[in-house]
PDB file of C-alpha atoms in Angstrom:
ATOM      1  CA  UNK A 281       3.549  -0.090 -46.209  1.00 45.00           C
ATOM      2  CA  UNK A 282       4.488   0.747 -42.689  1.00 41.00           C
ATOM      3  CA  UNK A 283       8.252   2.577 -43.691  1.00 45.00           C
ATOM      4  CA  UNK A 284       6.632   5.665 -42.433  1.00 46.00           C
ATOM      5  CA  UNK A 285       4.625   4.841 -39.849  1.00 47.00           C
ATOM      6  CA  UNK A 286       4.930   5.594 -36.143  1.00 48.00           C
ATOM      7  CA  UNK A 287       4.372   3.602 -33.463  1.00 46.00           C
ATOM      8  CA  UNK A 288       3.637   5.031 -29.635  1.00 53.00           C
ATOM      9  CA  UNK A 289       6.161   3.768 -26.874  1.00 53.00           C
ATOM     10  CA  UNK A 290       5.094   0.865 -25.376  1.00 52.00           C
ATOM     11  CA  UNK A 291       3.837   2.090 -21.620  1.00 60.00           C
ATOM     12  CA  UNK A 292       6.184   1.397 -18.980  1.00 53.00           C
ATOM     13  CA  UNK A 293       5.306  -1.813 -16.429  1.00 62.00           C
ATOM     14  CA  UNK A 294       6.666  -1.852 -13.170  1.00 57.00           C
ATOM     15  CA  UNK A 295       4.776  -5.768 -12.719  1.00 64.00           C
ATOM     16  CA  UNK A 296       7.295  -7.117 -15.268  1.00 69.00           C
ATOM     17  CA  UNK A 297      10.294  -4.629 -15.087  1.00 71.00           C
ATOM     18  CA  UNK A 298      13.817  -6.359 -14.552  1.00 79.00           C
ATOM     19  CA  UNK A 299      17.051  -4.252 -13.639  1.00 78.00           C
ATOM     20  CA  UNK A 300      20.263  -4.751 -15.630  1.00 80.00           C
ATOM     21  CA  UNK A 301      23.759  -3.297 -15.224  1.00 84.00           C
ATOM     22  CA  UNK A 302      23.766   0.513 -15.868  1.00 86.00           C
ATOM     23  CA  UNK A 303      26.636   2.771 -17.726  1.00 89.00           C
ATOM     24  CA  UNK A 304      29.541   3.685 -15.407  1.00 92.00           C
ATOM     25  CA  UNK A 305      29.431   7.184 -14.467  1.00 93.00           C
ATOM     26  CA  UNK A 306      33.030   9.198 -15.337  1.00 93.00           C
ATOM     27  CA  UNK A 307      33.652   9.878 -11.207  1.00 92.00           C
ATOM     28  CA  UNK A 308      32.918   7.525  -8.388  1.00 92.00           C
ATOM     29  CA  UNK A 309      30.333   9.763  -6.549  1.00 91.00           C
ATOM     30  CA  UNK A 310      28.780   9.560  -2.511  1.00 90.00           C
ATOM     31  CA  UNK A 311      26.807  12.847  -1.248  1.00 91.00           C
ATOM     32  CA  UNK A 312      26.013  13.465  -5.015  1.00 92.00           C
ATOM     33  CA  UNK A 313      22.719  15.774  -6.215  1.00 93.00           C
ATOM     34  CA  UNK A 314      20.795  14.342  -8.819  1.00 92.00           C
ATOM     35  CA  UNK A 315      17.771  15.703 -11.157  1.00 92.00           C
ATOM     36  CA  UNK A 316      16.208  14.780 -14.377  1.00 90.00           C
ATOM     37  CA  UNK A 317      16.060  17.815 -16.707  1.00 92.00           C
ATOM     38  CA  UNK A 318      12.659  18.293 -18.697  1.00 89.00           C
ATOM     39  CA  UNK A 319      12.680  17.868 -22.550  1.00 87.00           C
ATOM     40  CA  UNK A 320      14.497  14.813 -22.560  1.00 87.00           C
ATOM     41  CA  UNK A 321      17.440  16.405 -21.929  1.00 89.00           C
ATOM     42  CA  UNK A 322      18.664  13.615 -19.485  1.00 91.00           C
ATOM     43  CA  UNK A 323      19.719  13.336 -16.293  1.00 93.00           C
ATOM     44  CA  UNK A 324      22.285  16.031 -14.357  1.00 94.00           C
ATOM     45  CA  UNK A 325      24.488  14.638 -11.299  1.00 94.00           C
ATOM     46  CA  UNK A 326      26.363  17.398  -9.462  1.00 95.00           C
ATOM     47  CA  UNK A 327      29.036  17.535  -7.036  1.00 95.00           C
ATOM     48  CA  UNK A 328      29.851  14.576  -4.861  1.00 94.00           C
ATOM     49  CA  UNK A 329      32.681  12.791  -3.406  1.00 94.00           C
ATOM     50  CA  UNK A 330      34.912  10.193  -4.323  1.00 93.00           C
ATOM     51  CA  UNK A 331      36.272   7.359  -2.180  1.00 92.00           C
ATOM     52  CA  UNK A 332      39.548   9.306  -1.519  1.00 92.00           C
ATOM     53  CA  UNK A 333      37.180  12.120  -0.229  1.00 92.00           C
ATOM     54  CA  UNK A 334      38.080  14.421  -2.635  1.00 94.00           C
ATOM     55  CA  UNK A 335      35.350  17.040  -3.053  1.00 95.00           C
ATOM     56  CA  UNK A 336      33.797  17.745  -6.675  1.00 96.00           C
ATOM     57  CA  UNK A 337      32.619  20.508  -7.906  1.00 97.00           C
ATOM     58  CA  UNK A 338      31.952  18.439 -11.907  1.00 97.00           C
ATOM     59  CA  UNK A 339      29.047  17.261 -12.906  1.00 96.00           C
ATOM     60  CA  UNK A 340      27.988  14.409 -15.480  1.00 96.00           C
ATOM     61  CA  UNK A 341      24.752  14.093 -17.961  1.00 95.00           C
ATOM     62  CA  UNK A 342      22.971  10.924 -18.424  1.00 94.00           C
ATOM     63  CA  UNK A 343      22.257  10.294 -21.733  1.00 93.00           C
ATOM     64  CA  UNK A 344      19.022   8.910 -22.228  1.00 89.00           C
ATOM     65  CA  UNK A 345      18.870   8.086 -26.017  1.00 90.00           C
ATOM     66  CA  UNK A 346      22.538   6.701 -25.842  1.00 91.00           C
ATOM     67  CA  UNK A 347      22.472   5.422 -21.984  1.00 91.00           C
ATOM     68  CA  UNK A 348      25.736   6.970 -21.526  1.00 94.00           C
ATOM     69  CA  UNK A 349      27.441   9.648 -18.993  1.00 95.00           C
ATOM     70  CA  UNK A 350      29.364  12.856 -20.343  1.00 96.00           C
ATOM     71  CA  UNK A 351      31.068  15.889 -18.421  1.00 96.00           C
ATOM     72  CA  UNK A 352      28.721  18.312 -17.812  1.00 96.00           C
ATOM     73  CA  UNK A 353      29.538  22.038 -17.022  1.00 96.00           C
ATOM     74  CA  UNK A 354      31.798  22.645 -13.502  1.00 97.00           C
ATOM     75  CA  UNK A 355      30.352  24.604 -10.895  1.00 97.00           C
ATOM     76  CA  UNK A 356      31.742  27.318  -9.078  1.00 97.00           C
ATOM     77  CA  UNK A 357      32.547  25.174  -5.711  1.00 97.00           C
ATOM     78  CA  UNK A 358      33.115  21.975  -4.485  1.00 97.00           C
ATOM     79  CA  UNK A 359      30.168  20.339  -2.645  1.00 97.00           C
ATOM     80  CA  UNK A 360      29.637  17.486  -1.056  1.00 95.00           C
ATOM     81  CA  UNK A 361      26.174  16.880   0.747  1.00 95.00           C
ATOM     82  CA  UNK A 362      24.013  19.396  -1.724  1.00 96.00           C
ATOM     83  CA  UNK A 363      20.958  19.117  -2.668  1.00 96.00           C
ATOM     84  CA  UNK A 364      19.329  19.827  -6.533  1.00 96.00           C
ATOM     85  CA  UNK A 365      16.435  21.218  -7.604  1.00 95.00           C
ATOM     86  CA  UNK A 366      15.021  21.713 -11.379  1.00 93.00           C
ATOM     87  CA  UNK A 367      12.972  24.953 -12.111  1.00 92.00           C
ATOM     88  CA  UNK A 368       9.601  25.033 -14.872  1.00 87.00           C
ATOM     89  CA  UNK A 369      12.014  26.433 -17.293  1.00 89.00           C
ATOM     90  CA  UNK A 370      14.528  24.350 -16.935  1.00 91.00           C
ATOM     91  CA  UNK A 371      17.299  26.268 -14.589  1.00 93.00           C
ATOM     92  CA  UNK A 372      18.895  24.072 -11.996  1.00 96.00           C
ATOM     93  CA  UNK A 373      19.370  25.403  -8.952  1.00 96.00           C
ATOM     94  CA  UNK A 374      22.086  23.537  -6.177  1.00 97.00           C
ATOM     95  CA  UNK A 375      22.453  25.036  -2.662  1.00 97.00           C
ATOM     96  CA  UNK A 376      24.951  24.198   0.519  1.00 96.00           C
ATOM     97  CA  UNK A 377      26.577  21.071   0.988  1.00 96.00           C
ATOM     98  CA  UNK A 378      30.604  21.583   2.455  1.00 95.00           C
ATOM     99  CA  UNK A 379      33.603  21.832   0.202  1.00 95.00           C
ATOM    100  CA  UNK A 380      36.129  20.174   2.559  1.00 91.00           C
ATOM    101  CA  UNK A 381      36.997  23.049   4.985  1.00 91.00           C
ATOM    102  CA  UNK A 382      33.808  24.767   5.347  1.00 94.00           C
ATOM    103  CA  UNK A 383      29.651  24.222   5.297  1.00 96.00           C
ATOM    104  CA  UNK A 384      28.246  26.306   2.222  1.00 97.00           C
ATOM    105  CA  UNK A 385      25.388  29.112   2.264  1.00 97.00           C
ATOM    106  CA  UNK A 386      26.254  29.853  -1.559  1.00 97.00           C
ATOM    107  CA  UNK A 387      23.499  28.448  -4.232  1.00 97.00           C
ATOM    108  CA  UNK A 388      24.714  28.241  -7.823  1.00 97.00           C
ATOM    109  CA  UNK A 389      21.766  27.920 -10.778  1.00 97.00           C
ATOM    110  CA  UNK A 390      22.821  26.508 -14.125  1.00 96.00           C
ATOM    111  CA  UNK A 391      21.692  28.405 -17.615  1.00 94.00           C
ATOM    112  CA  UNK A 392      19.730  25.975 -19.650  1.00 90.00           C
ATOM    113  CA  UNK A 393      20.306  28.441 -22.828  1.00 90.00           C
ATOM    114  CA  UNK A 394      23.990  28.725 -21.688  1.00 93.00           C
ATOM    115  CA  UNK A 395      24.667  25.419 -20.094  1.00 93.00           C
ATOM    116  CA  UNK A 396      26.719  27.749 -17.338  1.00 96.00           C
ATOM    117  CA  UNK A 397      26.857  27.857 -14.138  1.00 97.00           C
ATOM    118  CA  UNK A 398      26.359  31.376 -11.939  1.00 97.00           C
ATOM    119  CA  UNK A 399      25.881  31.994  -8.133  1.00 97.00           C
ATOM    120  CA  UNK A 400      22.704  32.579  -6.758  1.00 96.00           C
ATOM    121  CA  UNK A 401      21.609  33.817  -3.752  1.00 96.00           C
ATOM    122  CA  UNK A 402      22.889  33.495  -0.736  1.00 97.00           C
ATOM    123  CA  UNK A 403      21.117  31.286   1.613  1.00 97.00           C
ATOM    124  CA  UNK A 404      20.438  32.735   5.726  1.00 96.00           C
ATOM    125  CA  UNK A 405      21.718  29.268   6.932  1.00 96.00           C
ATOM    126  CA  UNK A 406      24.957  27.805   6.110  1.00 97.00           C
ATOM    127  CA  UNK A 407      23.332  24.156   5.261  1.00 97.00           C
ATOM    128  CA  UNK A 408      24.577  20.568   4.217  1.00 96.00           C
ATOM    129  CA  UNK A 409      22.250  17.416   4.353  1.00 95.00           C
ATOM    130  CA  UNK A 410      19.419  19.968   3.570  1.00 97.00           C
ATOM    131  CA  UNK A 411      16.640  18.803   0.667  1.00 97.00           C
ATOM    132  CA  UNK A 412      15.396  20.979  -1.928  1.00 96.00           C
ATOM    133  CA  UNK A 413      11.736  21.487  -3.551  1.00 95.00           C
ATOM    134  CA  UNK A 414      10.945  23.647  -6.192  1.00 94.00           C
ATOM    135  CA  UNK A 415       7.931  25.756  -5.197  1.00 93.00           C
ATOM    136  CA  UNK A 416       7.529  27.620  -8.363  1.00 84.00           C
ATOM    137  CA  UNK A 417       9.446  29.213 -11.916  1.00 80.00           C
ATOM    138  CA  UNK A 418      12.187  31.128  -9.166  1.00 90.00           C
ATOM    139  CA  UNK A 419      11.124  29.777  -6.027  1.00 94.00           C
ATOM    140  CA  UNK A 420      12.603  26.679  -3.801  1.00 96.00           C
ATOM    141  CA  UNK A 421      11.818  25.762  -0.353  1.00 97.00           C
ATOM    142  CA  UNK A 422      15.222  24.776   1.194  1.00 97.00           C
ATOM    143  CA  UNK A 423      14.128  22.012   4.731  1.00 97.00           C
ATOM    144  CA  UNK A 424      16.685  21.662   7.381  1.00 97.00           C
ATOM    145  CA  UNK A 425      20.572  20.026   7.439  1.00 96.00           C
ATOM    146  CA  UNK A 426      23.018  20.683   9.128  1.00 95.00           C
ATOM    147  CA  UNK A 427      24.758  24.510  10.017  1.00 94.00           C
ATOM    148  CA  UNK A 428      28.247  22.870  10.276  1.00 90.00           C
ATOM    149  CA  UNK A 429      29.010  19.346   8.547  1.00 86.00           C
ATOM    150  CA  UNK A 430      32.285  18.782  11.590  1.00 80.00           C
ATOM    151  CA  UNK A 431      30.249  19.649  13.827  1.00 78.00           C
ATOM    152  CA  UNK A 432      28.044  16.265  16.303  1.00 75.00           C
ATOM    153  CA  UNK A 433      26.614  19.927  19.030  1.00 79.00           C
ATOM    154  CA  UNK A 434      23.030  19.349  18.734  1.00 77.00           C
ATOM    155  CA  UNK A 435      22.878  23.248  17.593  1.00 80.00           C
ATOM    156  CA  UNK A 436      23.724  22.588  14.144  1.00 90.00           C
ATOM    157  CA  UNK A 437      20.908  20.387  13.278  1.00 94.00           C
ATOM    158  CA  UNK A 438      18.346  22.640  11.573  1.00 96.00           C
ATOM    159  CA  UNK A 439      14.841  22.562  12.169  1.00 97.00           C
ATOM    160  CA  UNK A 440      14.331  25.871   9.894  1.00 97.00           C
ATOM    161  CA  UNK A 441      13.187  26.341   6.617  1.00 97.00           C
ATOM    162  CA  UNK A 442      14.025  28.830   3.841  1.00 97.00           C
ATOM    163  CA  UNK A 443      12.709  30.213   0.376  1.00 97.00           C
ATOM    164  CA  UNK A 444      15.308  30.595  -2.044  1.00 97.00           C
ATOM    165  CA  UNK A 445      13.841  33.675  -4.830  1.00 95.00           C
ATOM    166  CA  UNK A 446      15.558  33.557  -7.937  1.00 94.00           C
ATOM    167  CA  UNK A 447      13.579  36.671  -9.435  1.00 93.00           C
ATOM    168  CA  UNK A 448      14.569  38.728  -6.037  1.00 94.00           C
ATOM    169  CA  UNK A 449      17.745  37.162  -5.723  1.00 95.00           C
ATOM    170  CA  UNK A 450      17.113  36.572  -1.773  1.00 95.00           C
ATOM    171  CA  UNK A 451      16.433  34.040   0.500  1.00 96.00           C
ATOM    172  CA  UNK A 452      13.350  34.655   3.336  1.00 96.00           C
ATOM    173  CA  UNK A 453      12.910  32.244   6.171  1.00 96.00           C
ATOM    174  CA  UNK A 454      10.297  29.951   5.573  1.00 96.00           C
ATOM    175  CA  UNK A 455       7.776  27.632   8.095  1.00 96.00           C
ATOM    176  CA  UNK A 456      10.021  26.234  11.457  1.00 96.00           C
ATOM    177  CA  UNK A 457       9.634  22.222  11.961  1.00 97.00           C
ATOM    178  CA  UNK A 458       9.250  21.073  15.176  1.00 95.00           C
ATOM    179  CA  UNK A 459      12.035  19.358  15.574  1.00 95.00           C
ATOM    180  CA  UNK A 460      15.987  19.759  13.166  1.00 96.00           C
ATOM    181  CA  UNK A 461      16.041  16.969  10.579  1.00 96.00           C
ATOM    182  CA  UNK A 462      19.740  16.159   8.645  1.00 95.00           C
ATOM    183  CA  UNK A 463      19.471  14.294   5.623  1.00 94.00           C
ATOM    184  CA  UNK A 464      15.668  13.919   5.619  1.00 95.00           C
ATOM    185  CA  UNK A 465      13.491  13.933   1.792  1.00 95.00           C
ATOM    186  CA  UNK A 466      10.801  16.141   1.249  1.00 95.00           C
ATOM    187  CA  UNK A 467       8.115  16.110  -1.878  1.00 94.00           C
ATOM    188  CA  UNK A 468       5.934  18.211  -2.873  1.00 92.00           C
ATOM    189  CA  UNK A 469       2.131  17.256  -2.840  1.00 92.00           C
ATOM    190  CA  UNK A 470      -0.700  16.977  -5.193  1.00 90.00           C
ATOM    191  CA  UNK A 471      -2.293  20.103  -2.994  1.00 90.00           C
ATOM    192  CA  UNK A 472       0.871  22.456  -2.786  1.00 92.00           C
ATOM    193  CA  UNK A 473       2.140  21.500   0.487  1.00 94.00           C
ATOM    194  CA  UNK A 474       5.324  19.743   1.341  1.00 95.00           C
ATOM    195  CA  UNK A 475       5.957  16.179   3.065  1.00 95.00           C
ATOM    196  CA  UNK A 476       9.184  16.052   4.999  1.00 96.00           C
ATOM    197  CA  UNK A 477      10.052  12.999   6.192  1.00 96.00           C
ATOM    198  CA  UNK A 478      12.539  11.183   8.546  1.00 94.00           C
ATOM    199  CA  UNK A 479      15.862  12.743   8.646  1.00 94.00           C
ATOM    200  CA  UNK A 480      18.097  12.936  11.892  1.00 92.00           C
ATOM    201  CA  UNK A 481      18.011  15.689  15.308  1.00 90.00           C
ATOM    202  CA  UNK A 482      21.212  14.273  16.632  1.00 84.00           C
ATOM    203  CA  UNK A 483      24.310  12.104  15.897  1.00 75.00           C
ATOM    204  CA  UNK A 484      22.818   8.802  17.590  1.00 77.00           C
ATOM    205  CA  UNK A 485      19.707   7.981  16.062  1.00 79.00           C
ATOM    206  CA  UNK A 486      16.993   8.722  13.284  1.00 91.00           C
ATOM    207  CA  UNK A 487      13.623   9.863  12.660  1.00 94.00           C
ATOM    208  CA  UNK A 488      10.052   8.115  12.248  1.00 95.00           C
ATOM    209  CA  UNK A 489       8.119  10.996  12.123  1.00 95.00           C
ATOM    210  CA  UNK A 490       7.059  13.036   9.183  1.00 96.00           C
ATOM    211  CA  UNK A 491       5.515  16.367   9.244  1.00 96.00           C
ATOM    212  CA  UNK A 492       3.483  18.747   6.588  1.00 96.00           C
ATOM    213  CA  UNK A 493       4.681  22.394   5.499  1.00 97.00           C
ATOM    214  CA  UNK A 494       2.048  24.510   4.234  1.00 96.00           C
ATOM    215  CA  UNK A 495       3.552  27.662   2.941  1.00 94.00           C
ATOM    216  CA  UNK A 496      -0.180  29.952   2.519  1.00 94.00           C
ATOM    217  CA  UNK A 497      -0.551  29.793   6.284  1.00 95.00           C
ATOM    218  CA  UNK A 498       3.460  29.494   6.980  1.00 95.00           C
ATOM    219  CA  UNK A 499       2.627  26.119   9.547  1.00 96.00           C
ATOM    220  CA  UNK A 500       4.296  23.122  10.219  1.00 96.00           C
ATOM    221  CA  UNK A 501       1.585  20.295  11.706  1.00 95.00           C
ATOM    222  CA  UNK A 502       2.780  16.370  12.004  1.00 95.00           C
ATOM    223  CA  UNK A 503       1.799  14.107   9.125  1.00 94.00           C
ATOM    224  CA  UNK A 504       1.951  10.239   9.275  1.00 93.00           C
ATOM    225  CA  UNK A 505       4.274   8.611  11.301  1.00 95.00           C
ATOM    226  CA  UNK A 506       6.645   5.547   9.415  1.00 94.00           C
ATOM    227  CA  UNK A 507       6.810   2.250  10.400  1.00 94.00           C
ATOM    228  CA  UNK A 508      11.130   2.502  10.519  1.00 93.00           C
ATOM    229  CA  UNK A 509      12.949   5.434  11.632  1.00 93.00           C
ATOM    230  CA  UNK A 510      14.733   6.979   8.270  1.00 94.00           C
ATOM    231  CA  UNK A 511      17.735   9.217   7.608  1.00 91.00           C
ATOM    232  CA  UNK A 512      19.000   9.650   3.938  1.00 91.00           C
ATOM    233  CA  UNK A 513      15.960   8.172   2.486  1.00 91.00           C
ATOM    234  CA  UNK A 514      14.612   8.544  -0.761  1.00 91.00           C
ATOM    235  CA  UNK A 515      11.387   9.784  -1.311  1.00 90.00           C
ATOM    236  CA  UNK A 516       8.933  10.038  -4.279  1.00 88.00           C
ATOM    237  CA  UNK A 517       5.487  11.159  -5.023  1.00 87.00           C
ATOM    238  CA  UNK A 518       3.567   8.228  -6.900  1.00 87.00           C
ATOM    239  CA  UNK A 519       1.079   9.023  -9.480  1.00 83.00           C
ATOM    240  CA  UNK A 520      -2.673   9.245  -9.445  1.00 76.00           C
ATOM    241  CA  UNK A 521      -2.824  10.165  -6.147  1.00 76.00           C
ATOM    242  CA  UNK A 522      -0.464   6.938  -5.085  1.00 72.00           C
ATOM    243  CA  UNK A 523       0.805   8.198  -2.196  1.00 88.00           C
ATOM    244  CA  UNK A 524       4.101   9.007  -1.452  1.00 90.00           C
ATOM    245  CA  UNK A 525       7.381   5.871  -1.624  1.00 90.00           C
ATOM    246  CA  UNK A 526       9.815   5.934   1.033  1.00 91.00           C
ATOM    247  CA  UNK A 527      13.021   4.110   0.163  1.00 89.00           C
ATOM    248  CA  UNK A 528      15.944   2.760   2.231  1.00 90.00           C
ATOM    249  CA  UNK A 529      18.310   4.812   4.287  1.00 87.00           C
ATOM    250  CA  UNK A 530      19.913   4.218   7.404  1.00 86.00           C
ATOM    251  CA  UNK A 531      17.897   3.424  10.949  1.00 86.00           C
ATOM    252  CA  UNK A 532      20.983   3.923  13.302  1.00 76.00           C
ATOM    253  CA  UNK A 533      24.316   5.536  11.709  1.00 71.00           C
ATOM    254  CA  UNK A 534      25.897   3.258   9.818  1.00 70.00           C
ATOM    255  CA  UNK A 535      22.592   0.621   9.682  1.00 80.00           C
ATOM    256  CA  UNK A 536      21.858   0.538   6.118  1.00 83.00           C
ATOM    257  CA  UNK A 537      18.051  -0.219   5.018  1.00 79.00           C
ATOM    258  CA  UNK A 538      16.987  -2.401   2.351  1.00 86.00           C
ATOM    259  CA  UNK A 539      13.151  -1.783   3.145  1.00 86.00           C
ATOM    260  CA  UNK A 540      10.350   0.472   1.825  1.00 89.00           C
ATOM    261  CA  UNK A 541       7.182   1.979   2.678  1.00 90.00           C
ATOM    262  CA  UNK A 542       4.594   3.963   1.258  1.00 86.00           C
TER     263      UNK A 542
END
């Protein structure tokens, strides 16, 4: 008979995909971090805003099995406008962002063993908007933001990069971009170097350009050029040497995008 047999999951098939309504997560949540943990463990959303502009500092798993959302483990500070990063051994790391009155340097890392929270290091730049790629087991490159979240002076857009050690428990400036990008998404190639793309230098408009960080010679050099200027995009790498899927985010401030490139 077949009562102990076991069947492989049918493959996944973008071509005849449909979307349907999603669980509710426990907090309404703008400026959130997201990542998906490894071993099935689900997905982690940290930090956040609500529409009363309340800062969080809670965070929610995504069930996968069950489809649903429960509280995860608080972090240490409020943070609105952080950005996540998941580690090889499954330690989350979540740097900058603001808590209300101030822009953050602090990093926090979450235990998977302990499913707690504890401060990491401190980064050089106080950051929010910045995006986050893990590098290695301890090591994330940390690309741009902002140096004060208030603040529209064309001095606290960020064109620098840093590399947050977990192992060292420092943070070393990394490759300079050519120009600051806010809110810009950054992947990590099949070769070991880093796309960043779009983002924004100033308050009035957004970014087409893209540009490639190569941490063994510590140099920044232009990469392709998008067809639509892009801040707050999402970005992700496609398989088999796919390219790299560029989705939505805002042309002018306040101009939403419903397009996509790749």
């Amino acid at each position: 008979g077949l009562e102990s047999a076991v069947f492989p999951p049918a493959p996944f098939r973008i071509d005849v995909a449909t979307f349907k309504q999603g669980s509710d997560m426990l907090s309404e949540r703008g400026g959130l971090g997201a990542v998906i943990l490894p071993d099935n463990r689900g997905v982690l959303v940290v930090g956040g805003k609500d529409n009363d502009w309340e800062y969080l500092a809670s965070t929610e798993l995504f069930d996968l099995d069950s489809e649903t959302f429960s509280p995860g483990p608080e972090m240490g500070s409020r943070r609105n406008g952080c950005a996540a990063a998941v580690l090889e051994d499954g330690q989350v790391l979540v740097v900058g962002g603001t808590d209300g009155p101030d822009t953050l340097s602090t990093t926090e890392v979450l235990s998977p063993a302990s499913n707690t929270w504890s401060f990491g290091p401190n980064m050089t730049s106080t950051r929010v908007g910045c995006a986050a790629v893990p590098l290695s087991t301890n090591k994330i490159l940390i690309i741009g933001g902002k140096r004060d979240f208030s603040s529209m002076a064309a001095l606290s857009y960020l064109s620098t990069t840093e590399i947050v050690d977990l192992a060292s428990g420092i943070s070393t400036p990394g490759p300079a971009m050519s120009c600051p990008r806010y809110c810009c998404s950054a992947v990590i190639l099949q070769d070991g170097r880093v796309l960043v793309i779009g983002g924004g230098s100033n308050l009035e408009s957004s970014l087409s350009t893209t540009e490639v960080i190569d941490l063994t010679s510590r140099t920044s050099s232009p990469g392709p050029e998008m067809t639509t200027a892009r801040l707050g995009a999402a970005a992700v790498l496609l398989p088999e040497e796919g390219g790299v899927l560029v989705i939505g985010g805002e042309k002018i401030v306040g101009t939403d995008l419903a397009t996509t490139e790749v």
